[in-house]
CSV table of N, CA, C and O in Angstrom, one decimal:
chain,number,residue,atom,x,y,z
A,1,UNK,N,34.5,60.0,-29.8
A,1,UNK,CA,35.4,60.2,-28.7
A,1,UNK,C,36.7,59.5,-28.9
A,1,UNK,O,36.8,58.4,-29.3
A,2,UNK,N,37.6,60.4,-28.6
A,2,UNK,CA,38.9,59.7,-29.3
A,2,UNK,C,39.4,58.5,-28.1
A,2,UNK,O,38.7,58.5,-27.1
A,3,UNK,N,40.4,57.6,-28.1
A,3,UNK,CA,41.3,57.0,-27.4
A,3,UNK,C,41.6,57.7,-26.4
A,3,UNK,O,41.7,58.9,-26.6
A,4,UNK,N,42.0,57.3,-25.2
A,4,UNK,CA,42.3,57.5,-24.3
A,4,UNK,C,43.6,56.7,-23.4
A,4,UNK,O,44.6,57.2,-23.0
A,5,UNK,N,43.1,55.3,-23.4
A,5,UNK,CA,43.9,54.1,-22.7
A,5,UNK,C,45.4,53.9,-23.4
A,5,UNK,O,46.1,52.9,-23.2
A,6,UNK,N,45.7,55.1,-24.4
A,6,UNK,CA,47.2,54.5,-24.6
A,6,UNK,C,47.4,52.9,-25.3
A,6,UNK,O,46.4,52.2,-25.8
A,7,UNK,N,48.7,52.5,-25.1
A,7,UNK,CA,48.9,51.5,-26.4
A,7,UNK,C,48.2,50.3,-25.9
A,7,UNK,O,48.0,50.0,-24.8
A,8,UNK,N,48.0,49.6,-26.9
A,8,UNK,CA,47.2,48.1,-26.4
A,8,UNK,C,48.1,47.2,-25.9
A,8,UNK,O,49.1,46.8,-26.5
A,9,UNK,N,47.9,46.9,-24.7
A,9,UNK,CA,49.2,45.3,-23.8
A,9,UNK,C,48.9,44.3,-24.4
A,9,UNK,O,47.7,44.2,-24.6
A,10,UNK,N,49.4,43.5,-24.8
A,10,UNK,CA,49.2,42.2,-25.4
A,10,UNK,C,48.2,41.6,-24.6
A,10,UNK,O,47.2,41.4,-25.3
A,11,UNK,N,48.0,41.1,-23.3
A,11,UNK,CA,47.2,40.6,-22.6
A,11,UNK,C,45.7,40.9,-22.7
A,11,UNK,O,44.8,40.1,-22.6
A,12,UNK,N,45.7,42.8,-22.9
A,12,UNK,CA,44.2,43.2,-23.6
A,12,UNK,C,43.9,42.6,-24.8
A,12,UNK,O,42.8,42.0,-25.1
A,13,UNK,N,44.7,42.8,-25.6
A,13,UNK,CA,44.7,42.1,-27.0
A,13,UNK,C,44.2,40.8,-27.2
A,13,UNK,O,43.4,40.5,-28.0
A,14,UNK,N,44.7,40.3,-26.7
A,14,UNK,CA,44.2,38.8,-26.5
A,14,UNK,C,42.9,38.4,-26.4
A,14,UNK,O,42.1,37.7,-27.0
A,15,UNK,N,42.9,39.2,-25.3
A,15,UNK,CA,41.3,39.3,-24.4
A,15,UNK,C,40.4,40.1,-25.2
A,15,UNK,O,39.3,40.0,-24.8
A,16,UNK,N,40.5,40.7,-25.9
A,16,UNK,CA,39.8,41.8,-26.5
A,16,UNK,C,39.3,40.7,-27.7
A,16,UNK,O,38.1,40.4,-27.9
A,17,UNK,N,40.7,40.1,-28.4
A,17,UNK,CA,40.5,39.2,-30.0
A,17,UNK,C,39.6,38.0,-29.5
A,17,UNK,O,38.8,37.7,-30.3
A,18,UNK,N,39.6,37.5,-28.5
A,18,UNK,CA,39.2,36.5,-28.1
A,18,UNK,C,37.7,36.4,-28.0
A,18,UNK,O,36.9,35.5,-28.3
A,19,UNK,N,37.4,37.6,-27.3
A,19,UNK,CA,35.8,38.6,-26.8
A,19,UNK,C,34.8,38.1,-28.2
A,19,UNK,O,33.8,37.5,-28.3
A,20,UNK,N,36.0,38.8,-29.5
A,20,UNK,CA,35.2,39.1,-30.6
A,20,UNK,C,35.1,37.7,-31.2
A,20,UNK,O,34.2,37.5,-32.1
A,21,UNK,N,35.6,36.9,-31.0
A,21,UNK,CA,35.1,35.7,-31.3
A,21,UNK,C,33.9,35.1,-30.8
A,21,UNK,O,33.1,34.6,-31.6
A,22,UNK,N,33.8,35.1,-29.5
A,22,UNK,CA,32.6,34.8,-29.0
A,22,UNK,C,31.5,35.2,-29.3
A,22,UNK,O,30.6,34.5,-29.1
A,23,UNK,N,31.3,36.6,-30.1
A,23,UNK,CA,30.4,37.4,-30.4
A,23,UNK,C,30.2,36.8,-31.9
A,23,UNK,O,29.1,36.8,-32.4
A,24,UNK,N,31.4,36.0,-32.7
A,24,UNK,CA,30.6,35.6,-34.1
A,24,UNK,C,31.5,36.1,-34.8
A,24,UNK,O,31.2,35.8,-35.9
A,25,UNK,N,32.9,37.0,-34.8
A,25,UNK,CA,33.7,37.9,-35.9
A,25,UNK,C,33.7,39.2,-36.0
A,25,UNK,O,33.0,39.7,-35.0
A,26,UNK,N,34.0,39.9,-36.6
A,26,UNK,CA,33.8,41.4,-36.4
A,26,UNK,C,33.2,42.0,-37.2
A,26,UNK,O,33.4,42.0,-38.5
A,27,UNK,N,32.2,42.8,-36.5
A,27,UNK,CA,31.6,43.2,-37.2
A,27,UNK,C,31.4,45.1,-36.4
A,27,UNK,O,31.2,45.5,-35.2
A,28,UNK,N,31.6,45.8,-37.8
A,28,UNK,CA,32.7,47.2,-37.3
A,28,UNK,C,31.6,48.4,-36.2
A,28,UNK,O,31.8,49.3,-35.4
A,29,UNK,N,30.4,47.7,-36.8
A,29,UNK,CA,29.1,48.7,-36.4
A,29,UNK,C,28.4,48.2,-35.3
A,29,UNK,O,27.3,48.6,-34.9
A,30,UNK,N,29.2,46.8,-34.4
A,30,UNK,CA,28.0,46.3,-33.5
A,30,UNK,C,29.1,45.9,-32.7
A,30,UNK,O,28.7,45.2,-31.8
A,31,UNK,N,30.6,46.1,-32.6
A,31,UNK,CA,31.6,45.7,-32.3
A,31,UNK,C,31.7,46.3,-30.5
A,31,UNK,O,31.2,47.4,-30.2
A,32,UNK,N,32.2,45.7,-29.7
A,32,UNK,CA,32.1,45.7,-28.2
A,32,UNK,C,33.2,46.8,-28.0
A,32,UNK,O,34.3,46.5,-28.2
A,33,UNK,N,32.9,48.3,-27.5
A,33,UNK,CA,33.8,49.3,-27.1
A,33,UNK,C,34.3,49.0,-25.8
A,33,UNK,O,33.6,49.0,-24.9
A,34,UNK,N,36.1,48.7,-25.6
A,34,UNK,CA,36.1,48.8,-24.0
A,34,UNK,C,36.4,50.5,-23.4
A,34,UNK,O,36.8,51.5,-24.1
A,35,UNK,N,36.1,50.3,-22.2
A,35,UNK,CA,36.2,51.7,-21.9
A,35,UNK,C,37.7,52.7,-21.9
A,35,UNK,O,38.8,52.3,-21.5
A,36,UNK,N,37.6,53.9,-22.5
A,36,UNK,CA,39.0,54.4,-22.9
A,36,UNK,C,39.4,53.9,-24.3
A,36,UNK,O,40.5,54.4,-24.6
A,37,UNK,N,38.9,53.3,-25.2
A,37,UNK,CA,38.9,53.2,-26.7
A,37,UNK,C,37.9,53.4,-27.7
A,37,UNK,O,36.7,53.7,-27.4
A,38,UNK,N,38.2,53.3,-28.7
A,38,UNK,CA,37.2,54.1,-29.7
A,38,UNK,C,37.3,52.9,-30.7
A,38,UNK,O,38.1,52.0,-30.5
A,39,UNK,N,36.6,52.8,-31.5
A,39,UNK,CA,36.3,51.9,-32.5
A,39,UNK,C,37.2,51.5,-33.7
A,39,UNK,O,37.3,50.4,-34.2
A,40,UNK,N,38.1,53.2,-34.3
A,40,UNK,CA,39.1,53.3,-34.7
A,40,UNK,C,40.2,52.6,-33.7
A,40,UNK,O,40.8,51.7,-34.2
A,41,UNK,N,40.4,52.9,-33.1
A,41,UNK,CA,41.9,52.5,-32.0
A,41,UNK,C,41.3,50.5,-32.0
A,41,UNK,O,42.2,49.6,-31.8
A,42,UNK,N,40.6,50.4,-32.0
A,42,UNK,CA,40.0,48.9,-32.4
A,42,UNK,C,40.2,48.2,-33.8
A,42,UNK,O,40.5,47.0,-33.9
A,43,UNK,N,40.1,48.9,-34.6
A,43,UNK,CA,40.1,48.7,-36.0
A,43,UNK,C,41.9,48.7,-36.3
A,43,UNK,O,42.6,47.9,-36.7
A,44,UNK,N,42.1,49.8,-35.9
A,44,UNK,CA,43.8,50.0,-36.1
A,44,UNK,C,44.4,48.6,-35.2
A,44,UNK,O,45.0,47.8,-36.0
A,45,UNK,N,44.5,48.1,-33.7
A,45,UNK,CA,44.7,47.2,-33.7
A,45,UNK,C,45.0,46.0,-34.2
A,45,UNK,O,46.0,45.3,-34.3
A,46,UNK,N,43.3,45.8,-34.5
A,46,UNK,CA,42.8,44.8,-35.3
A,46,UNK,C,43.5,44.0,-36.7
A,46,UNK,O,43.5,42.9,-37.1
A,47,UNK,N,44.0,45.2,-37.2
A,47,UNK,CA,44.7,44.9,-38.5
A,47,UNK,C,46.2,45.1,-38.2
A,47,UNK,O,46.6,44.4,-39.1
A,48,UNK,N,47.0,45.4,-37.7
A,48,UNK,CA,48.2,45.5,-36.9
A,48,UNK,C,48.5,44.2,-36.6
A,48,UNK,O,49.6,43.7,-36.8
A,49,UNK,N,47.4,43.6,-36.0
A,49,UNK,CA,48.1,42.1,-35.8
A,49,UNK,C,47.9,41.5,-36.7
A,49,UNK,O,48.7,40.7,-37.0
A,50,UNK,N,46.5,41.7,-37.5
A,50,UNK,CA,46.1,40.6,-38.5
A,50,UNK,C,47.7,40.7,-39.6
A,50,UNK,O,48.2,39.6,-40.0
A,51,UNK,N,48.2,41.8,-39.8
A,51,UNK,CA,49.5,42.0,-40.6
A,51,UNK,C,50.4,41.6,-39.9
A,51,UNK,O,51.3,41.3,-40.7
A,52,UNK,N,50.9,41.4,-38.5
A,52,UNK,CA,51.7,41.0,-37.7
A,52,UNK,C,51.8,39.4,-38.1
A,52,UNK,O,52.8,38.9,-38.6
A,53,UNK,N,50.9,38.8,-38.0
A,53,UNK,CA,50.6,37.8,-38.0
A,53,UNK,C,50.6,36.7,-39.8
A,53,UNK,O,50.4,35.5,-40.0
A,54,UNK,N,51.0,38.0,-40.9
A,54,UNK,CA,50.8,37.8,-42.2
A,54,UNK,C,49.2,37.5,-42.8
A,54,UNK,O,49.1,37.2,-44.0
A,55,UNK,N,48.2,37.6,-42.0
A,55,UNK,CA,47.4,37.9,-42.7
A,55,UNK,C,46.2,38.6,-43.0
A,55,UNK,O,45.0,38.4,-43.0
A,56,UNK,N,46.9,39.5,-43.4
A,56,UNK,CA,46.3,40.7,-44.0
A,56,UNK,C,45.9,41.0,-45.6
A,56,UNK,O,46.8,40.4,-46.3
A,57,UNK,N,45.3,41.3,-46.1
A,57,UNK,CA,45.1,41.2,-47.1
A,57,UNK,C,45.9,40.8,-48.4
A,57,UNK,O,45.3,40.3,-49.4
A,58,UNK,N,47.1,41.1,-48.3
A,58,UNK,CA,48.3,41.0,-49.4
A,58,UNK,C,48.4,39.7,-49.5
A,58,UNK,O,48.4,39.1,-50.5
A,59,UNK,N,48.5,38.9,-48.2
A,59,UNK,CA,49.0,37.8,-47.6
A,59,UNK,C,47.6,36.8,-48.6
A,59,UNK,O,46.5,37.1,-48.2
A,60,UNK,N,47.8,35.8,-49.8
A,60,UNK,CA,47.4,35.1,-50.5
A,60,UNK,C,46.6,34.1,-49.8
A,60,UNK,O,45.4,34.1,-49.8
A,61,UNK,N,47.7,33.0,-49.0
A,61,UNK,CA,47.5,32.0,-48.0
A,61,UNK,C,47.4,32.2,-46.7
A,61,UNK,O,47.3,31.3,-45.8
A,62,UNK,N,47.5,33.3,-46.4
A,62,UNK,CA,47.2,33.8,-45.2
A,62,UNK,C,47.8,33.0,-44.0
A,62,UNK,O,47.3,32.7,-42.9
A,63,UNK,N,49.4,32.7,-44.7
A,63,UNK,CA,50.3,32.4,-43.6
A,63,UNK,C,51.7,33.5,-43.8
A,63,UNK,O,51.8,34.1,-44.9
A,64,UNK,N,52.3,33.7,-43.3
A,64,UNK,CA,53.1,34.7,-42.4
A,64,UNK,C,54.1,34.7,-44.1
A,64,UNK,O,54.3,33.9,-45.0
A,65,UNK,N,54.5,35.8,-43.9
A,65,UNK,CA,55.2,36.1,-45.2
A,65,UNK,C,56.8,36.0,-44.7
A,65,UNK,O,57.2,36.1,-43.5
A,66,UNK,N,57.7,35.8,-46.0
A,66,UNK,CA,59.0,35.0,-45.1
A,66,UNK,C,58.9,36.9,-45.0
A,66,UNK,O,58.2,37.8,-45.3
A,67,UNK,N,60.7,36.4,-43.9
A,67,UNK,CA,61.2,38.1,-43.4
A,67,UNK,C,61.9,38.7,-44.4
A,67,UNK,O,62.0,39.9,-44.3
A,68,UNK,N,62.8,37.9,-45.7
A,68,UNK,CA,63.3,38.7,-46.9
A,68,UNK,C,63.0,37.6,-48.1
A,68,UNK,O,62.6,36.5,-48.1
A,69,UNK,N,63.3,38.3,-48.7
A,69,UNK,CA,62.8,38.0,-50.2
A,69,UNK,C,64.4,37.0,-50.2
A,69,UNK,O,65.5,37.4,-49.8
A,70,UNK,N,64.0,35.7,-50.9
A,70,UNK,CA,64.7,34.2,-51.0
A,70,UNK,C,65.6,34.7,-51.9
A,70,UNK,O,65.1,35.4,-52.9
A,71,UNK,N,67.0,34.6,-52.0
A,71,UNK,CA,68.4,34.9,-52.7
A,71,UNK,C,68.6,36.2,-52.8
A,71,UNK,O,69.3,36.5,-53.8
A,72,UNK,N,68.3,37.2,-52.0
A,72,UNK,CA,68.3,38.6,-51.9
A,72,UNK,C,69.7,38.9,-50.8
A,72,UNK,O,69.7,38.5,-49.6
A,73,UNK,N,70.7,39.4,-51.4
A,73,UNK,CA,71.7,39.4,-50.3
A,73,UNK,C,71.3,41.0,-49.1
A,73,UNK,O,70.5,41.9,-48.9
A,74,UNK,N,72.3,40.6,-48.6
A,74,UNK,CA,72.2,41.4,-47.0
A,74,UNK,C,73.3,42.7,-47.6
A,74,UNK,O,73.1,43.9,-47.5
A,75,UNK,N,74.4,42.0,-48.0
A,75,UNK,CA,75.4,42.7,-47.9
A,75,UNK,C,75.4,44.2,-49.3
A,75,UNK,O,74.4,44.6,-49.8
A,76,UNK,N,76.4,44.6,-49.5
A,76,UNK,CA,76.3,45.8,-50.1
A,76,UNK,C,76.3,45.4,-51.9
A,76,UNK,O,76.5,44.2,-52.1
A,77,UNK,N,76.1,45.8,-52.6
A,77,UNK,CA,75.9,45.7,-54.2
A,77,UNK,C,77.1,45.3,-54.6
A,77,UNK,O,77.2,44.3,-55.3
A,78,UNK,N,78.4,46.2,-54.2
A,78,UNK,CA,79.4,45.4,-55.1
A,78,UNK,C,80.6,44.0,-54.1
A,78,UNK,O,81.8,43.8,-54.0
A,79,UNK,N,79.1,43.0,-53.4
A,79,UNK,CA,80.2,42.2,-53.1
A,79,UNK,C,80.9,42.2,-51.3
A,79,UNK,O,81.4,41.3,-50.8
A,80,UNK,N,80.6,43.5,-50.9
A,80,UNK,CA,81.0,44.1,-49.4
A,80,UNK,C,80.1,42.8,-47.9
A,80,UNK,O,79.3,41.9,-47.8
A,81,UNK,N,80.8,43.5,-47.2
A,81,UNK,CA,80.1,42.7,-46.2
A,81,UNK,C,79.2,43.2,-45.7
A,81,UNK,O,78.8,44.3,-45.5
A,82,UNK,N,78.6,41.7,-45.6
A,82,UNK,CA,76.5,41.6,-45.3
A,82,UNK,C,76.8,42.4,-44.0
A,82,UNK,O,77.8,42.3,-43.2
A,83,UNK,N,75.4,43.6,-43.8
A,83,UNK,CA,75.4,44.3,-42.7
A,83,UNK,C,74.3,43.6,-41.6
A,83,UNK,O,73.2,43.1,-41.7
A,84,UNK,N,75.3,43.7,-40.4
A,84,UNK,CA,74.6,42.4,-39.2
A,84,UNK,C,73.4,42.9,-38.8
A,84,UNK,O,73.0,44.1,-39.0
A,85,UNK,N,73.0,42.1,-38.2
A,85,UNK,CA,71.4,41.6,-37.8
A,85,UNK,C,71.3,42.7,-36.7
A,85,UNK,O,72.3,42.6,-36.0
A,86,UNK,N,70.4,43.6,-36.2
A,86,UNK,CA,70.3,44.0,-35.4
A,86,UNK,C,69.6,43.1,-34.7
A,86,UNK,O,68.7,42.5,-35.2
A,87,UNK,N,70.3,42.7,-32.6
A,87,UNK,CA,69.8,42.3,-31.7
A,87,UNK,C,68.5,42.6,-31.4
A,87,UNK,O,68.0,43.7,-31.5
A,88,UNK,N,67.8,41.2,-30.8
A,88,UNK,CA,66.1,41.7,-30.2
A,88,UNK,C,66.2,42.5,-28.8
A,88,UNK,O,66.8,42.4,-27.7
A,89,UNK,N,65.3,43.5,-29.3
A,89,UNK,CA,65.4,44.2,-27.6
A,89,UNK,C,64.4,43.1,-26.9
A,89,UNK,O,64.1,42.1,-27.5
A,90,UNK,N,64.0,43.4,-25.6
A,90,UNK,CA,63.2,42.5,-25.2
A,90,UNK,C,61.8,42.8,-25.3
A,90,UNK,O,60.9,42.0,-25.2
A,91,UNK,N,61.5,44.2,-25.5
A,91,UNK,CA,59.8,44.5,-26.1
A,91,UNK,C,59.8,43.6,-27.9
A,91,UNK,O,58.7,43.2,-28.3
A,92,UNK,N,60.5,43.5,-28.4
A,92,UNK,CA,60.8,42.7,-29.8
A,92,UNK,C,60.5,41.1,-29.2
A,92,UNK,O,59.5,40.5,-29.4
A,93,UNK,N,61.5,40.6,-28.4
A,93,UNK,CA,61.5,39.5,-28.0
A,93,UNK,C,59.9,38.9,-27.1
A,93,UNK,O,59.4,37.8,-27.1
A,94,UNK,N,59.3,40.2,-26.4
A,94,UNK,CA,57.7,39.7,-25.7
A,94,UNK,C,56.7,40.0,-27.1
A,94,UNK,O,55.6,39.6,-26.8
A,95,UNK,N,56.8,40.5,-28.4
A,95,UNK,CA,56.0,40.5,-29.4
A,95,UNK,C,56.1,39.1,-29.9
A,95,UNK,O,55.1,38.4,-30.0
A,96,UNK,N,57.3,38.6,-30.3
A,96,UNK,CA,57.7,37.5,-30.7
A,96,UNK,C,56.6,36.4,-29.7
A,96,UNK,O,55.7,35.9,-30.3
A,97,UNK,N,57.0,36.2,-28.4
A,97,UNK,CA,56.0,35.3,-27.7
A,97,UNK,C,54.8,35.4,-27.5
A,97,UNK,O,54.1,34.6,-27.1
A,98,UNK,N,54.6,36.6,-27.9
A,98,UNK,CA,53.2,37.2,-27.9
A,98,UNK,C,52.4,36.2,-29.4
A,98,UNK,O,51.4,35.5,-29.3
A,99,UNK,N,53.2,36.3,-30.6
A,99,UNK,CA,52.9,35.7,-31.4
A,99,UNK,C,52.5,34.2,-31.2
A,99,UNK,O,51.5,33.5,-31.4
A,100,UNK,N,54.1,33.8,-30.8
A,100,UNK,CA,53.4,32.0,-30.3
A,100,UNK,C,52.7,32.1,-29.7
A,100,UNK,O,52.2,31.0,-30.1
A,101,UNK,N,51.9,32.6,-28.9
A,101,UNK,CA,51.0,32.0,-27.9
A,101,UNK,C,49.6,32.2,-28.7
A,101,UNK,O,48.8,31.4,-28.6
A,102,UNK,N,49.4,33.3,-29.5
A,102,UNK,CA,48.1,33.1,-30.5
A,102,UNK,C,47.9,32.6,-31.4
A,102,UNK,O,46.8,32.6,-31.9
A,103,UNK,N,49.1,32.1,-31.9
A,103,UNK,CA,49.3,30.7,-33.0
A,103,UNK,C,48.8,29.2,-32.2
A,103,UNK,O,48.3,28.3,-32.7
A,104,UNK,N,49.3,29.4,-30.5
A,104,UNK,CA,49.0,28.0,-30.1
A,104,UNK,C,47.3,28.2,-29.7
A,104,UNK,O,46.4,27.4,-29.2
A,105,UNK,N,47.2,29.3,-29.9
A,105,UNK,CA,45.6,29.4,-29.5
A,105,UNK,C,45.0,29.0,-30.4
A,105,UNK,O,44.2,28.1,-30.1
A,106,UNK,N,45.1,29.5,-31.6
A,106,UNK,CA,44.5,29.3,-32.9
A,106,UNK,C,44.5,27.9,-33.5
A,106,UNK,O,43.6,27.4,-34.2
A,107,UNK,N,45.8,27.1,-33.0
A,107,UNK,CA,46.0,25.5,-33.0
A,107,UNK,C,44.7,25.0,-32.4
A,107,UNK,O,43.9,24.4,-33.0
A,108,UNK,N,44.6,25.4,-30.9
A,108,UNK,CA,43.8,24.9,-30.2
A,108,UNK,C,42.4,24.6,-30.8
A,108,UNK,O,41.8,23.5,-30.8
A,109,UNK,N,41.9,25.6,-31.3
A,109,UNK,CA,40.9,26.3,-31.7
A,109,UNK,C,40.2,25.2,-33.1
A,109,UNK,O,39.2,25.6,-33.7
């Protein structure tokens, strides 16, 4: 049965990641379905943050990968001006804190 419940709120997320800890880690075939999701829409999640978060499989040390590659300029090939930073919207800016706060959980932890 496909998804239903639309995008995951950070707050479920939390609660959801948190769930699966108590249970021992994840495990894909015994994993706790909430109502209106599917196991796929779980898994997709699941790895969304674990890559959010840098660690996902590529990720060596399984800490957060920088945001550009070290001595790589911004600006144009021959020398032009670096093109500016686009502003955080504020759904950018509540992912961001969304981050801290599972980093200070995981401190906790």
């Amino acid at each position: 049965m496909p998804s239903t419940a639309g995008p995951w709120s950070e707050a479920e997320k939390v609660k959801y990641l948190l769930s699966m800890l108590e249970i021992g880690g994840v495990n894909w075939d015994n994993v706790p379905v909430p109502e209106g999701r599917d196991v796929k829409s779980i898994k997709n999640m699941y790895y969304m943050e674990k890559k959010k978060l840098g660690m996902d499989s590529k990720s060596k040390t399984g800490e957060a990968s920088p945001a550009a590659t070290p001595g790589k300029s911004r600006g144009k090939k021959n020398g032009g001006p670096a093109t500016p930073k686009t502003p955080k919207t504020p759904e950018m800016a509540s992912k961001s804190a969304s981050k801290r706060k599972v980093n200070e959980m995981k401190e906790e932890l």
